[in-house]
PDB file of C-alpha atoms in Angstrom:
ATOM      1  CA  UNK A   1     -14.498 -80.949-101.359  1.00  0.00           C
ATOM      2  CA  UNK A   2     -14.887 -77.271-101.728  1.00  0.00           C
ATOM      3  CA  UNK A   3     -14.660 -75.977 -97.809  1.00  0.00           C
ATOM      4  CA  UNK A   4     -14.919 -72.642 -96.250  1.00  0.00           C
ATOM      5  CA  UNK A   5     -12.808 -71.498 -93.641  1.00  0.00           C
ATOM      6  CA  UNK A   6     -14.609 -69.056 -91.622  1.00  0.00           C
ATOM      7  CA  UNK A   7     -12.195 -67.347 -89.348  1.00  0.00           C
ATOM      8  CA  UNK A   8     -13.522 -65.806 -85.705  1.00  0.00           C
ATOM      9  CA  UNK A   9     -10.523 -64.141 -83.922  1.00  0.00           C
ATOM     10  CA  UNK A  10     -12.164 -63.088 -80.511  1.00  0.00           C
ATOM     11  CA  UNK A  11     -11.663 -63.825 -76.802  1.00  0.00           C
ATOM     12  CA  UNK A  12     -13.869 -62.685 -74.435  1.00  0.00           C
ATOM     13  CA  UNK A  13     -14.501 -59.805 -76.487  1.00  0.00           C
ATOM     14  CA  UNK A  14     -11.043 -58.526 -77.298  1.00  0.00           C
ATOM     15  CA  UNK A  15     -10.380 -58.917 -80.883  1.00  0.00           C
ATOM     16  CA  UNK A  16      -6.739 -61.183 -81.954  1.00  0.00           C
ATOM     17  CA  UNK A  17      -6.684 -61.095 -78.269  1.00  0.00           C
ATOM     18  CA  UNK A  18      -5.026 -64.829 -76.406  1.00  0.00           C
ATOM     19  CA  UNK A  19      -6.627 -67.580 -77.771  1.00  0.00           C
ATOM     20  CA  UNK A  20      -8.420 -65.018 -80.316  1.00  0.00           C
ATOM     21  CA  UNK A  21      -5.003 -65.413 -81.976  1.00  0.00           C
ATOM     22  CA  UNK A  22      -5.714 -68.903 -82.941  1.00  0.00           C
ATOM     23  CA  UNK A  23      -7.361 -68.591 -86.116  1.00  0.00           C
ATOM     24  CA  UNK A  24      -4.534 -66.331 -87.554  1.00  0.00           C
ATOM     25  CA  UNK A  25      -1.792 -68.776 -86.043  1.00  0.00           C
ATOM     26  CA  UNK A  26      -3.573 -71.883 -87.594  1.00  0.00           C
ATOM     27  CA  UNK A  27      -3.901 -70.226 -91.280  1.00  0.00           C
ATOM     28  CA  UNK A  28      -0.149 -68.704 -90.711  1.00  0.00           C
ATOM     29  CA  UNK A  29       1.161 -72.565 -89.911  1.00  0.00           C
ATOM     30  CA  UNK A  30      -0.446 -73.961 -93.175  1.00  0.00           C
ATOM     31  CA  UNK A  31      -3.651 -75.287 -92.851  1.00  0.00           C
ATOM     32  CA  UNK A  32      -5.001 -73.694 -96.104  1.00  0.00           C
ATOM     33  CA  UNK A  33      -1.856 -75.467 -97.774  1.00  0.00           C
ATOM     34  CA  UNK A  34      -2.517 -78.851 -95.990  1.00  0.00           C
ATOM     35  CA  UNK A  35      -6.343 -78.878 -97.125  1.00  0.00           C
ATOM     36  CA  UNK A  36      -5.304 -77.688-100.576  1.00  0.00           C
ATOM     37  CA  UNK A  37      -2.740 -79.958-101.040  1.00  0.00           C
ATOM     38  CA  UNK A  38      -5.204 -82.975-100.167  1.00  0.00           C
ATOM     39  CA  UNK A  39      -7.013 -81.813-103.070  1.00  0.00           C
ATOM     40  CA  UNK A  40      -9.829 -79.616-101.367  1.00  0.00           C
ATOM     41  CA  UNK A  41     -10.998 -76.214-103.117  1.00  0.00           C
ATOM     42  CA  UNK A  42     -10.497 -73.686-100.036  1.00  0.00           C
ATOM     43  CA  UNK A  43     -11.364 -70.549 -99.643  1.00  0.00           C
ATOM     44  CA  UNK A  44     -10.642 -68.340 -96.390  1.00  0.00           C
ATOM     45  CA  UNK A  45     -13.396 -65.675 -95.051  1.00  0.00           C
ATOM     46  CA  UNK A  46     -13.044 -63.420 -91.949  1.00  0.00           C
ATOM     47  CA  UNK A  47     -15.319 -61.903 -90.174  1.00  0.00           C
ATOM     48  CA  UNK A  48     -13.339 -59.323 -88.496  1.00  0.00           C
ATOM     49  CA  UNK A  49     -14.233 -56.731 -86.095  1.00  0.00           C
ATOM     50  CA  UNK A  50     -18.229 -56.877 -85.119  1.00  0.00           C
ATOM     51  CA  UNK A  51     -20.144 -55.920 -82.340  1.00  0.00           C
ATOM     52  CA  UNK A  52     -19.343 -53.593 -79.219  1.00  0.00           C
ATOM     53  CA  UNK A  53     -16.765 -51.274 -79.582  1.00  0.00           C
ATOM     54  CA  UNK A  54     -15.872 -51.440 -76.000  1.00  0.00           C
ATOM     55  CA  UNK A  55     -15.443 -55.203 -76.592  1.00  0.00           C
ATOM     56  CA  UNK A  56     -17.864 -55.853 -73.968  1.00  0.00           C
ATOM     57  CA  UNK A  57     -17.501 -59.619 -73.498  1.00  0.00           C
ATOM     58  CA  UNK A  58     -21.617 -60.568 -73.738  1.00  0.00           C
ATOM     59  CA  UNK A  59     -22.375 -58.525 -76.548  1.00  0.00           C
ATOM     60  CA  UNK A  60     -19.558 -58.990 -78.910  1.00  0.00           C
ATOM     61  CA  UNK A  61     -19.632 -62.680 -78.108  1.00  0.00           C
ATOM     62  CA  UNK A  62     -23.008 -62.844 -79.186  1.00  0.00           C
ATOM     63  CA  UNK A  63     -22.457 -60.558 -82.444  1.00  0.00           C
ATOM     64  CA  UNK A  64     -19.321 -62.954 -83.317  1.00  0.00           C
ATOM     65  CA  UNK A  65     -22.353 -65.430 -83.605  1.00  0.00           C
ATOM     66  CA  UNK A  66     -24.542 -63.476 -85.719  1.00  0.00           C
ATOM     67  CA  UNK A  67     -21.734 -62.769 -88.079  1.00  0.00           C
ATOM     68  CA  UNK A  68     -20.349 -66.214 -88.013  1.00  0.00           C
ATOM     69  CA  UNK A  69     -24.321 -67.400 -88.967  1.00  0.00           C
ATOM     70  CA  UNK A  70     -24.275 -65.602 -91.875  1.00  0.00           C
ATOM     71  CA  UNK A  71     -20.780 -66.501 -93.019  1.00  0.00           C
ATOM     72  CA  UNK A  72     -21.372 -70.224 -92.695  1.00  0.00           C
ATOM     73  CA  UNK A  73     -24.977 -69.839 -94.163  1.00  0.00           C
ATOM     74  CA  UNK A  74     -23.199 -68.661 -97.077  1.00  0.00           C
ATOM     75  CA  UNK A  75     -20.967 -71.182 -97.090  1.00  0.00           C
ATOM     76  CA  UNK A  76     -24.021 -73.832 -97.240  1.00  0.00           C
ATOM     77  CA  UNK A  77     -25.903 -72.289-100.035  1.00  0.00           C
ATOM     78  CA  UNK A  78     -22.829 -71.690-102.602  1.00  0.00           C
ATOM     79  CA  UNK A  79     -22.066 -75.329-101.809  1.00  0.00           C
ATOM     80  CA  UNK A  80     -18.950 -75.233 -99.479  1.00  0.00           C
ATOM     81  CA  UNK A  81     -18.580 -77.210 -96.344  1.00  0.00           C
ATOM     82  CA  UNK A  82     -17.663 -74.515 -93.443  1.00  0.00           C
ATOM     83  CA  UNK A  83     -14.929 -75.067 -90.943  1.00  0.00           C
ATOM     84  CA  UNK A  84     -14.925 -71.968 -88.129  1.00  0.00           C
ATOM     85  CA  UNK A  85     -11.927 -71.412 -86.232  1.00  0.00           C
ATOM     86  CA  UNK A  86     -12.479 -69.491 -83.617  1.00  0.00           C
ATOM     87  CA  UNK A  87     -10.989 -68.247 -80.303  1.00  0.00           C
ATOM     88  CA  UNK A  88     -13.708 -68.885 -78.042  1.00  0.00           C
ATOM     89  CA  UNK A  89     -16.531 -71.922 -77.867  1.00  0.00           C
ATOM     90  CA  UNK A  90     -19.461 -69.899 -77.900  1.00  0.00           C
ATOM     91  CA  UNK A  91     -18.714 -69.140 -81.240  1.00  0.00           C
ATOM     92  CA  UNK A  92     -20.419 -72.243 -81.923  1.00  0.00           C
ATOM     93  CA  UNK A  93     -23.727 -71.183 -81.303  1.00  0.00           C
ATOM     94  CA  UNK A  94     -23.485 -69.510 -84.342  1.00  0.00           C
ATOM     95  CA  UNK A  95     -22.203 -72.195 -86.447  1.00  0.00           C
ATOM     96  CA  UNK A  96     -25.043 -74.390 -85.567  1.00  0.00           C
ATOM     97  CA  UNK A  97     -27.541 -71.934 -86.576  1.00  0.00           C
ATOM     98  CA  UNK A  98     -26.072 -71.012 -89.846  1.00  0.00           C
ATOM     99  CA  UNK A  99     -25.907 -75.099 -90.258  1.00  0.00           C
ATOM    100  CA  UNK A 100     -29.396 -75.678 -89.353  1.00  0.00           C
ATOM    101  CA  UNK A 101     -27.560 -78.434 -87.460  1.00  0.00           C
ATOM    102  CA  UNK A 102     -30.160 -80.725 -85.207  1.00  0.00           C
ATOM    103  CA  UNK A 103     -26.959 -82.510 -83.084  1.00  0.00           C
ATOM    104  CA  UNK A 104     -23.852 -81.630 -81.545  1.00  0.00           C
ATOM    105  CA  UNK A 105     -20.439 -83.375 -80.623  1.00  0.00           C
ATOM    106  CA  UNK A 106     -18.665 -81.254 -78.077  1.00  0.00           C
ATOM    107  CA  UNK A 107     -15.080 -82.432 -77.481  1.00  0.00           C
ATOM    108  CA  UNK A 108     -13.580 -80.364 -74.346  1.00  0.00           C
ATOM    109  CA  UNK A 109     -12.052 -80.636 -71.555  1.00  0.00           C
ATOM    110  CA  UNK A 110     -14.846 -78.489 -70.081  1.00  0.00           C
ATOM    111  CA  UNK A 111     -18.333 -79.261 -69.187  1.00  0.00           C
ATOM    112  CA  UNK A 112     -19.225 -75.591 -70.963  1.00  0.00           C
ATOM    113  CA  UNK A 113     -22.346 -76.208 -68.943  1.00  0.00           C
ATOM    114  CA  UNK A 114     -22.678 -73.137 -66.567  1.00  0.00           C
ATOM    115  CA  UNK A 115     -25.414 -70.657 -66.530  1.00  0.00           C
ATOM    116  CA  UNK A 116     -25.616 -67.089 -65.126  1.00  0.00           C
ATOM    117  CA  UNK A 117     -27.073 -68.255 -62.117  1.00  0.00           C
ATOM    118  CA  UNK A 118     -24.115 -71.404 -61.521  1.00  0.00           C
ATOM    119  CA  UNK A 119     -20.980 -69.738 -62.854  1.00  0.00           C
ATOM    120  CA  UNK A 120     -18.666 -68.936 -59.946  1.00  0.00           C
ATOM    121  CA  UNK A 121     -16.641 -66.977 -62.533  1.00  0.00           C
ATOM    122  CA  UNK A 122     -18.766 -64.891 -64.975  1.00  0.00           C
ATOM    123  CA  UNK A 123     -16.963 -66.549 -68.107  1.00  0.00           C
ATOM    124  CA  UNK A 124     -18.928 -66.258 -70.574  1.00  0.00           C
ATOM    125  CA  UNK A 125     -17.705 -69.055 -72.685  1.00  0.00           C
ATOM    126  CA  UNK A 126     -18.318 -71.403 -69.590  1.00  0.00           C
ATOM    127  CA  UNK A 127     -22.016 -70.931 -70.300  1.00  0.00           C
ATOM    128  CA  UNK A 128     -20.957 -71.283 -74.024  1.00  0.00           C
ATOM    129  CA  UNK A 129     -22.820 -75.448 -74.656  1.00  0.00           C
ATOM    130  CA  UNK A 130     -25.469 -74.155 -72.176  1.00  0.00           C
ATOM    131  CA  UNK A 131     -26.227 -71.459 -74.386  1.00  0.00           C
ATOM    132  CA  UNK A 132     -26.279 -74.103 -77.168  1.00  0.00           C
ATOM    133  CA  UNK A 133     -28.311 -76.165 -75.677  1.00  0.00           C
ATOM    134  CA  UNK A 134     -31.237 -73.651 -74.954  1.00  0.00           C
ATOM    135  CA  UNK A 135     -30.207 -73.526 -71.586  1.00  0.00           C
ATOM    136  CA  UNK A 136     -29.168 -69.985 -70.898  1.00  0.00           C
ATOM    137  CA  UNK A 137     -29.114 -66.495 -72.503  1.00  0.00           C
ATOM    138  CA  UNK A 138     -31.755 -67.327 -74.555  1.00  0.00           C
ATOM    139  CA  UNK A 139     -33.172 -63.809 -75.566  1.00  0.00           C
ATOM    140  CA  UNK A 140     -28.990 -63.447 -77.415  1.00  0.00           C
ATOM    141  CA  UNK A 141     -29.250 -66.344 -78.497  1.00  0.00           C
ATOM    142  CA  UNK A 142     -32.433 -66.276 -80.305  1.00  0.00           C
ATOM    143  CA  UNK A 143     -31.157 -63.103 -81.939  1.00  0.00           C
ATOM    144  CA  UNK A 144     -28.914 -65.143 -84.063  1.00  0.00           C
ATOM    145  CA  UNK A 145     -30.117 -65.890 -87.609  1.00  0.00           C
ATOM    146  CA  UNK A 146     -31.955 -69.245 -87.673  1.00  0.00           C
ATOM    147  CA  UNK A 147     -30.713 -70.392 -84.564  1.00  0.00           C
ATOM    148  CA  UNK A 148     -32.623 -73.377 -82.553  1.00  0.00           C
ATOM    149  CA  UNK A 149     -31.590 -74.858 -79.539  1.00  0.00           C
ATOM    150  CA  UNK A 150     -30.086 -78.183 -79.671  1.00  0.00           C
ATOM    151  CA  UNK A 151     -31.885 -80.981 -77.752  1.00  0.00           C
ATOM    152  CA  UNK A 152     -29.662 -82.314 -74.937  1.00  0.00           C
ATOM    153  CA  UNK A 153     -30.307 -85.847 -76.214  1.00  0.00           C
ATOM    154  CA  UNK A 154     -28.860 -85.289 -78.793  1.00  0.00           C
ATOM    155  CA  UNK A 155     -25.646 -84.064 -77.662  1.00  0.00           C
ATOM    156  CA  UNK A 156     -22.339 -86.428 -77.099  1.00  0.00           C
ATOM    157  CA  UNK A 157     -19.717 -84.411 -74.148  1.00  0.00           C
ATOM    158  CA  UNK A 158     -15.988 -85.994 -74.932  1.00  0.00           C
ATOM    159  CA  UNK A 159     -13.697 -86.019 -72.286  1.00  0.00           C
ATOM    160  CA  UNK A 160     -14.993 -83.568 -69.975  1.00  0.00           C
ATOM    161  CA  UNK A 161     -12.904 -83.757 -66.955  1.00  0.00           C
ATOM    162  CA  UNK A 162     -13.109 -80.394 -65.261  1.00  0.00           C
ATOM    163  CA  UNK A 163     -16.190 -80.075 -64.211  1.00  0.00           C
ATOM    164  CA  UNK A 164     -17.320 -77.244 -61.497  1.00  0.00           C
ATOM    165  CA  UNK A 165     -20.144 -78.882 -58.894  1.00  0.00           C
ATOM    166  CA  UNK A 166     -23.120 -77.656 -60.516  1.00  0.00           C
ATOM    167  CA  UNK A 167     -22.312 -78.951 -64.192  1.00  0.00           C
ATOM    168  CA  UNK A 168     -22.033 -82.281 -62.730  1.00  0.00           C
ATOM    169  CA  UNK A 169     -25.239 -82.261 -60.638  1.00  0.00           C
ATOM    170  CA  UNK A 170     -26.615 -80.598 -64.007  1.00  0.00           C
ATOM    171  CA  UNK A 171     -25.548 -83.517 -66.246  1.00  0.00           C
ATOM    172  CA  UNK A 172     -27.214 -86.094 -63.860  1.00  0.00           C
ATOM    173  CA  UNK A 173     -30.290 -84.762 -65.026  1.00  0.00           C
ATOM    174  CA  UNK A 174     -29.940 -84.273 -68.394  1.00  0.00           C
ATOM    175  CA  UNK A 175     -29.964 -87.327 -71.452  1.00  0.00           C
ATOM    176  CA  UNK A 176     -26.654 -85.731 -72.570  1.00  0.00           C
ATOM    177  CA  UNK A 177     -24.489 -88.835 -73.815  1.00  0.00           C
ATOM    178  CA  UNK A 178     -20.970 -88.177 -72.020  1.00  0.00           C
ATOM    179  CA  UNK A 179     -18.255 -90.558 -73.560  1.00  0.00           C
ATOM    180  CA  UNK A 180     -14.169 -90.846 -73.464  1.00  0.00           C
ATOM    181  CA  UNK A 181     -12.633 -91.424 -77.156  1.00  0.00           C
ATOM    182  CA  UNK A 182     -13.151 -95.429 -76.687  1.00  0.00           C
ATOM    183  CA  UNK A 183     -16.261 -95.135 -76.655  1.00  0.00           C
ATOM    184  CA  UNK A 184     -17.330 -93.263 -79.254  1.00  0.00           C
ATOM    185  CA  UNK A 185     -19.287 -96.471 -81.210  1.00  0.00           C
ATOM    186  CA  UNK A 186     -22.201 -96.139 -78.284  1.00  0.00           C
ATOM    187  CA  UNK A 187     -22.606 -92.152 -77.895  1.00  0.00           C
ATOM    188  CA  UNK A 188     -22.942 -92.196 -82.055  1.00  0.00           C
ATOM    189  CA  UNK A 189     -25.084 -94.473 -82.000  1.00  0.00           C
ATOM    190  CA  UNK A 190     -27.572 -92.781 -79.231  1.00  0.00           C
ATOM    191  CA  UNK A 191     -27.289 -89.814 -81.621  1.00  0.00           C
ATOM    192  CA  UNK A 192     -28.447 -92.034 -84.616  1.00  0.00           C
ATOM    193  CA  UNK A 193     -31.646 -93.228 -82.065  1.00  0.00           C
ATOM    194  CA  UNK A 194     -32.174 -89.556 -81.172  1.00  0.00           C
ATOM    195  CA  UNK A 195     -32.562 -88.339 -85.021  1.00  0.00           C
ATOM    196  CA  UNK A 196     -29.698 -86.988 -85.348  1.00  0.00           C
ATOM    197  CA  UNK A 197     -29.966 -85.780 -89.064  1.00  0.00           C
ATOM    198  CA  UNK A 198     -27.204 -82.658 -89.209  1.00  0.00           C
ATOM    199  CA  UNK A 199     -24.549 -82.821 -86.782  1.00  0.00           C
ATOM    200  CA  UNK A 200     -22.148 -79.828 -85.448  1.00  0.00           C
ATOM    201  CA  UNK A 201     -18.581 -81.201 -84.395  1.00  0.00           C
ATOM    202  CA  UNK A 202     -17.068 -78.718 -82.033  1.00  0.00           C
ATOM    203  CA  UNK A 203     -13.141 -79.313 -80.951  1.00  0.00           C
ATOM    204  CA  UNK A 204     -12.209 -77.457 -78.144  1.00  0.00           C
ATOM    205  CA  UNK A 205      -8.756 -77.829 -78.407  1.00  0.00           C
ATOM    206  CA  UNK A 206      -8.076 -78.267 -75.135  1.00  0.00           C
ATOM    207  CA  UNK A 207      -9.143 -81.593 -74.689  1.00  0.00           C
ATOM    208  CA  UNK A 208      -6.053 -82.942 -75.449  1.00  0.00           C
ATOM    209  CA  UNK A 209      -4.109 -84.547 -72.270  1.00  0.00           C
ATOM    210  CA  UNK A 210      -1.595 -81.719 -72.129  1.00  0.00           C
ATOM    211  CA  UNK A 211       1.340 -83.966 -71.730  1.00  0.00           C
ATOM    212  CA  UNK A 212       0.709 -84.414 -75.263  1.00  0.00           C
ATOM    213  CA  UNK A 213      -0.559 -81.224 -76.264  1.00  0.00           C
ATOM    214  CA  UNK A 214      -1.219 -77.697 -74.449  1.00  0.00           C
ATOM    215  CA  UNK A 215      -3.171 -75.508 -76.610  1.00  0.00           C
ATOM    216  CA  UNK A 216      -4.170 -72.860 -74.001  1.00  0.00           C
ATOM    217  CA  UNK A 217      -3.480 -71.418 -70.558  1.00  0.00           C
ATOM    218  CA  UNK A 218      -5.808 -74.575 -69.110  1.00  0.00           C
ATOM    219  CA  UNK A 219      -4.661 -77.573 -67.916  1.00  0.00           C
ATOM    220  CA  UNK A 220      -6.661 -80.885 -66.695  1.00  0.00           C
ATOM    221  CA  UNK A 221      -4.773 -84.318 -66.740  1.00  0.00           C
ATOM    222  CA  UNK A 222      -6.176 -86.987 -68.876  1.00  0.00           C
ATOM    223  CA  UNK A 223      -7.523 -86.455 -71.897  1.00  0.00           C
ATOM    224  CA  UNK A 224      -6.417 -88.428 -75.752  1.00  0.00           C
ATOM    225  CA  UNK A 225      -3.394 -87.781 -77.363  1.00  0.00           C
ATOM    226  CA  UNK A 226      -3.912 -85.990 -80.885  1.00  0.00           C
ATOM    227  CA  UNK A 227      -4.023 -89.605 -82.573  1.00  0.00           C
ATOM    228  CA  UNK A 228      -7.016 -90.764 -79.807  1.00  0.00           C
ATOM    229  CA  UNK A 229      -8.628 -87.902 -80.281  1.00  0.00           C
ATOM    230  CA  UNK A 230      -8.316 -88.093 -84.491  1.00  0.00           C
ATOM    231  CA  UNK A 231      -9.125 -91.880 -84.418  1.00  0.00           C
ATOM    232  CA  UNK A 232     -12.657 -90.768 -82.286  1.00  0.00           C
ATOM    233  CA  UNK A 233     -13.675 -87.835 -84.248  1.00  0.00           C
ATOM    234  CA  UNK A 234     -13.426 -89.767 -87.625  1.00  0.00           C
ATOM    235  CA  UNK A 235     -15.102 -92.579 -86.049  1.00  0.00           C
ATOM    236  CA  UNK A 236     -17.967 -90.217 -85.290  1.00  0.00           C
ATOM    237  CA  UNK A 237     -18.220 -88.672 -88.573  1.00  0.00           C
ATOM    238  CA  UNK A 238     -18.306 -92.028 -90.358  1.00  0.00           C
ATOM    239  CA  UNK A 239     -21.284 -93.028 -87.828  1.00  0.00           C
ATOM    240  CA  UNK A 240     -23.611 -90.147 -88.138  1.00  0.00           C
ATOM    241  CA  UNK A 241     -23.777 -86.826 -91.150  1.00  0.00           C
ATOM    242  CA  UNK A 242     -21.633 -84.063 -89.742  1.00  0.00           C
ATOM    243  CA  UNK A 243     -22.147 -80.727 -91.584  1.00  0.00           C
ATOM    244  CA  UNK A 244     -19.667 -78.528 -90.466  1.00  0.00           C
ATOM    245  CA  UNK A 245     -16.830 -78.095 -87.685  1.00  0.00           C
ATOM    246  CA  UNK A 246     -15.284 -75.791 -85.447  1.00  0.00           C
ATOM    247  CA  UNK A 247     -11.714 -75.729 -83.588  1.00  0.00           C
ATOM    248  CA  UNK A 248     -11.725 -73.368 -80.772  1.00  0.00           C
ATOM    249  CA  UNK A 249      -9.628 -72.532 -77.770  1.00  0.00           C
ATOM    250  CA  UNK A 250      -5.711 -72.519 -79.381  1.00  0.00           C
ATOM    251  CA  UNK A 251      -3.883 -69.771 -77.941  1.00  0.00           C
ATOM    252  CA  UNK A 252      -0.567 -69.935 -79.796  1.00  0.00           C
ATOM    253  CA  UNK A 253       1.075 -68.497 -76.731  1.00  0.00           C
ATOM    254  CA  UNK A 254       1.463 -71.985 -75.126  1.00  0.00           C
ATOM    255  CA  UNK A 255       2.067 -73.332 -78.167  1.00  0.00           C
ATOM    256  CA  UNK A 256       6.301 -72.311 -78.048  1.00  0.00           C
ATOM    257  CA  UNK A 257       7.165 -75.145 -81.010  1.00  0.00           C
ATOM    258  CA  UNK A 258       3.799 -74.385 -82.955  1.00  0.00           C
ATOM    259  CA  UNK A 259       2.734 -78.441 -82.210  1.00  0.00           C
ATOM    260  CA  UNK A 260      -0.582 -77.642 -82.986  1.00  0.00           C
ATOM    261  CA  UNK A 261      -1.474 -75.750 -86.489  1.00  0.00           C
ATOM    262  CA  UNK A 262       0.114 -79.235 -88.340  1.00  0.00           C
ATOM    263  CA  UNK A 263      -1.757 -81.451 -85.937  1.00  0.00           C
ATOM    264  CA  UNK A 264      -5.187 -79.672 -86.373  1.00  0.00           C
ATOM    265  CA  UNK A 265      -4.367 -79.980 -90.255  1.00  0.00           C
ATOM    266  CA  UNK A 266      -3.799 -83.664 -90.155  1.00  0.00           C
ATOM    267  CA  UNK A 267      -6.893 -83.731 -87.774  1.00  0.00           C
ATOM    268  CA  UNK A 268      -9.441 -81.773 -90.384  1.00  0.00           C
ATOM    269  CA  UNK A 269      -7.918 -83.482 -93.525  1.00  0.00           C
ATOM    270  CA  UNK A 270      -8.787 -86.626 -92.402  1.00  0.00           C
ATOM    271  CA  UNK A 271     -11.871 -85.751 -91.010  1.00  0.00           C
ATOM    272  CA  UNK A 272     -13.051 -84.056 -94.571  1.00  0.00           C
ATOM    273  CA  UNK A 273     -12.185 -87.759 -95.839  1.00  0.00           C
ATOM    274  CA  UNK A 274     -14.219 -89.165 -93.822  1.00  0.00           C
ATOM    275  CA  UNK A 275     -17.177 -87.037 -94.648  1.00  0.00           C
ATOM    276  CA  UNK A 276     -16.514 -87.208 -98.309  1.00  0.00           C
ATOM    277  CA  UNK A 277     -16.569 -91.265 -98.051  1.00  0.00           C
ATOM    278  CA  UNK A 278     -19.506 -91.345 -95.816  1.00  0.00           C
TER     279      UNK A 278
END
């Protein structure tokens, strides 16, 4: 498969800042090799600095989206299947609309389902599937290139586990299909009734069960281990047409025996497989 590896290194603004040092870890620990040696035709863009020069958190997270919409747009029309890592999850906002992608799988151990008027924090990328959804910030997010908000039914949350009050009272009244990894057959499968026709796969990173793997500063119990969580995804991708990925979240910080760059390798190799045999 000829893929594109769209590289977003931002955190809450700040440019190779925490987990914005992600992308840059994952390429340095061989992913380009593991995808090449499979056989794949990879090629590596980044988007580097855009937006605010202040690094104001809202607009630079928004103009990481913009650029990232045009990379992966790119990516679609030369042919190339576009993988984004990226440092924070709202970065998928722009994948989707550079994918003209009609569904989304959100694997996190966050709900990512705040607003402006919910968040007790301000963080931005708390709002970040809200935003995706249509849900919030949606004068930004219109702004990015052929961006559409995702219809909630047809979105599948894996293993969200932290959960702040109003996400949960939230969820109870939207047809958002929450699953764990075991049950992955069903939530496809309401996709597939919902139209689902392009699919987004976002992989927060930290939705592992940190006993297994930490990938960032936060820490839930519970959660798959990095097989569970492989097993699921390629489950999902065999069900319904997934057009493009993103890995967020991985701070290499807490990430002292660098677990995780051959573990996200193994995880998008055989997820590419999967596609390709679909």
């Amino acid at each position: 498969m000829k893929i594109s590896i769209i590289l977003a290194s931002y955190d809450s603004g700040h440019y190779h800042g925490g987990m914005g040092q992600g992308p840059d870890a994952l390429i340095s620990g061989g992913l380009v090799d593991a995808l090449t040696m499979a056989g794949h035709d990879v090629t590596v863009e980044d988007i580097g600095r855009v937006g605010d020069i202040q690094e104001r958190e809202i607009a630079t997270g928004f103009a990481v989206c913009n650029a990232v919409a045009t990379e992966v747009r790119l990516a679609r029309d030369a042919g190339r299947f576009p993988i984004v890592l990226a440092g924070n999850c709202l970065t998928s906002a722009g994948a989707v609309a550079g994918e003209d992608a009609d569904a989304i799988i959100w694997a996190d151990q966050h709900g990512d389902l705040n607003t402006p008027e919910t968040s007790a924090y301000g963080f931005l990328d708390g709002m970040a599937l809200a935003t995706v959804l249509g849900l919030c910030w949606r004068p930004m997010a219109s702004a990015i290139p052929g961006f559409r908000p995702i219809d909630p039914s047809r979105c599948v949350l894996v293993n969200a586990r932290d959960l702040d009050p109003d996400e949960k009272r939230l969820l109870e009244t939207l047809p958002i299909v929450r699953t764990e990894c075991a049950g992955v057959a069903q939530a496809t499968e309401r996709l597939k009734i919902a139209g689902a026709k392009r699919v987004h796969m976002h992989l927060d990173m930290d939705v592992h069960d940190p006993r297994e793997l930490q990938a960032n500063r936060y820490i839930t119990s519970g959660g798959p281990s990095p097989e569970q969580l492989r097993d699921a995804t390629c489950a999902m991708a065999l069900a319904v047409p997934v057009v493009g990925i993103t890995v967020s979240a991985y701070d290499p910080a807490f990430d002292a025996q660098a677990d995780v760059p051959p573990l996200v390798g193994q995880l998008l190799n055989d997820l590419i497989a999967t596609i390709e045999g679909r």
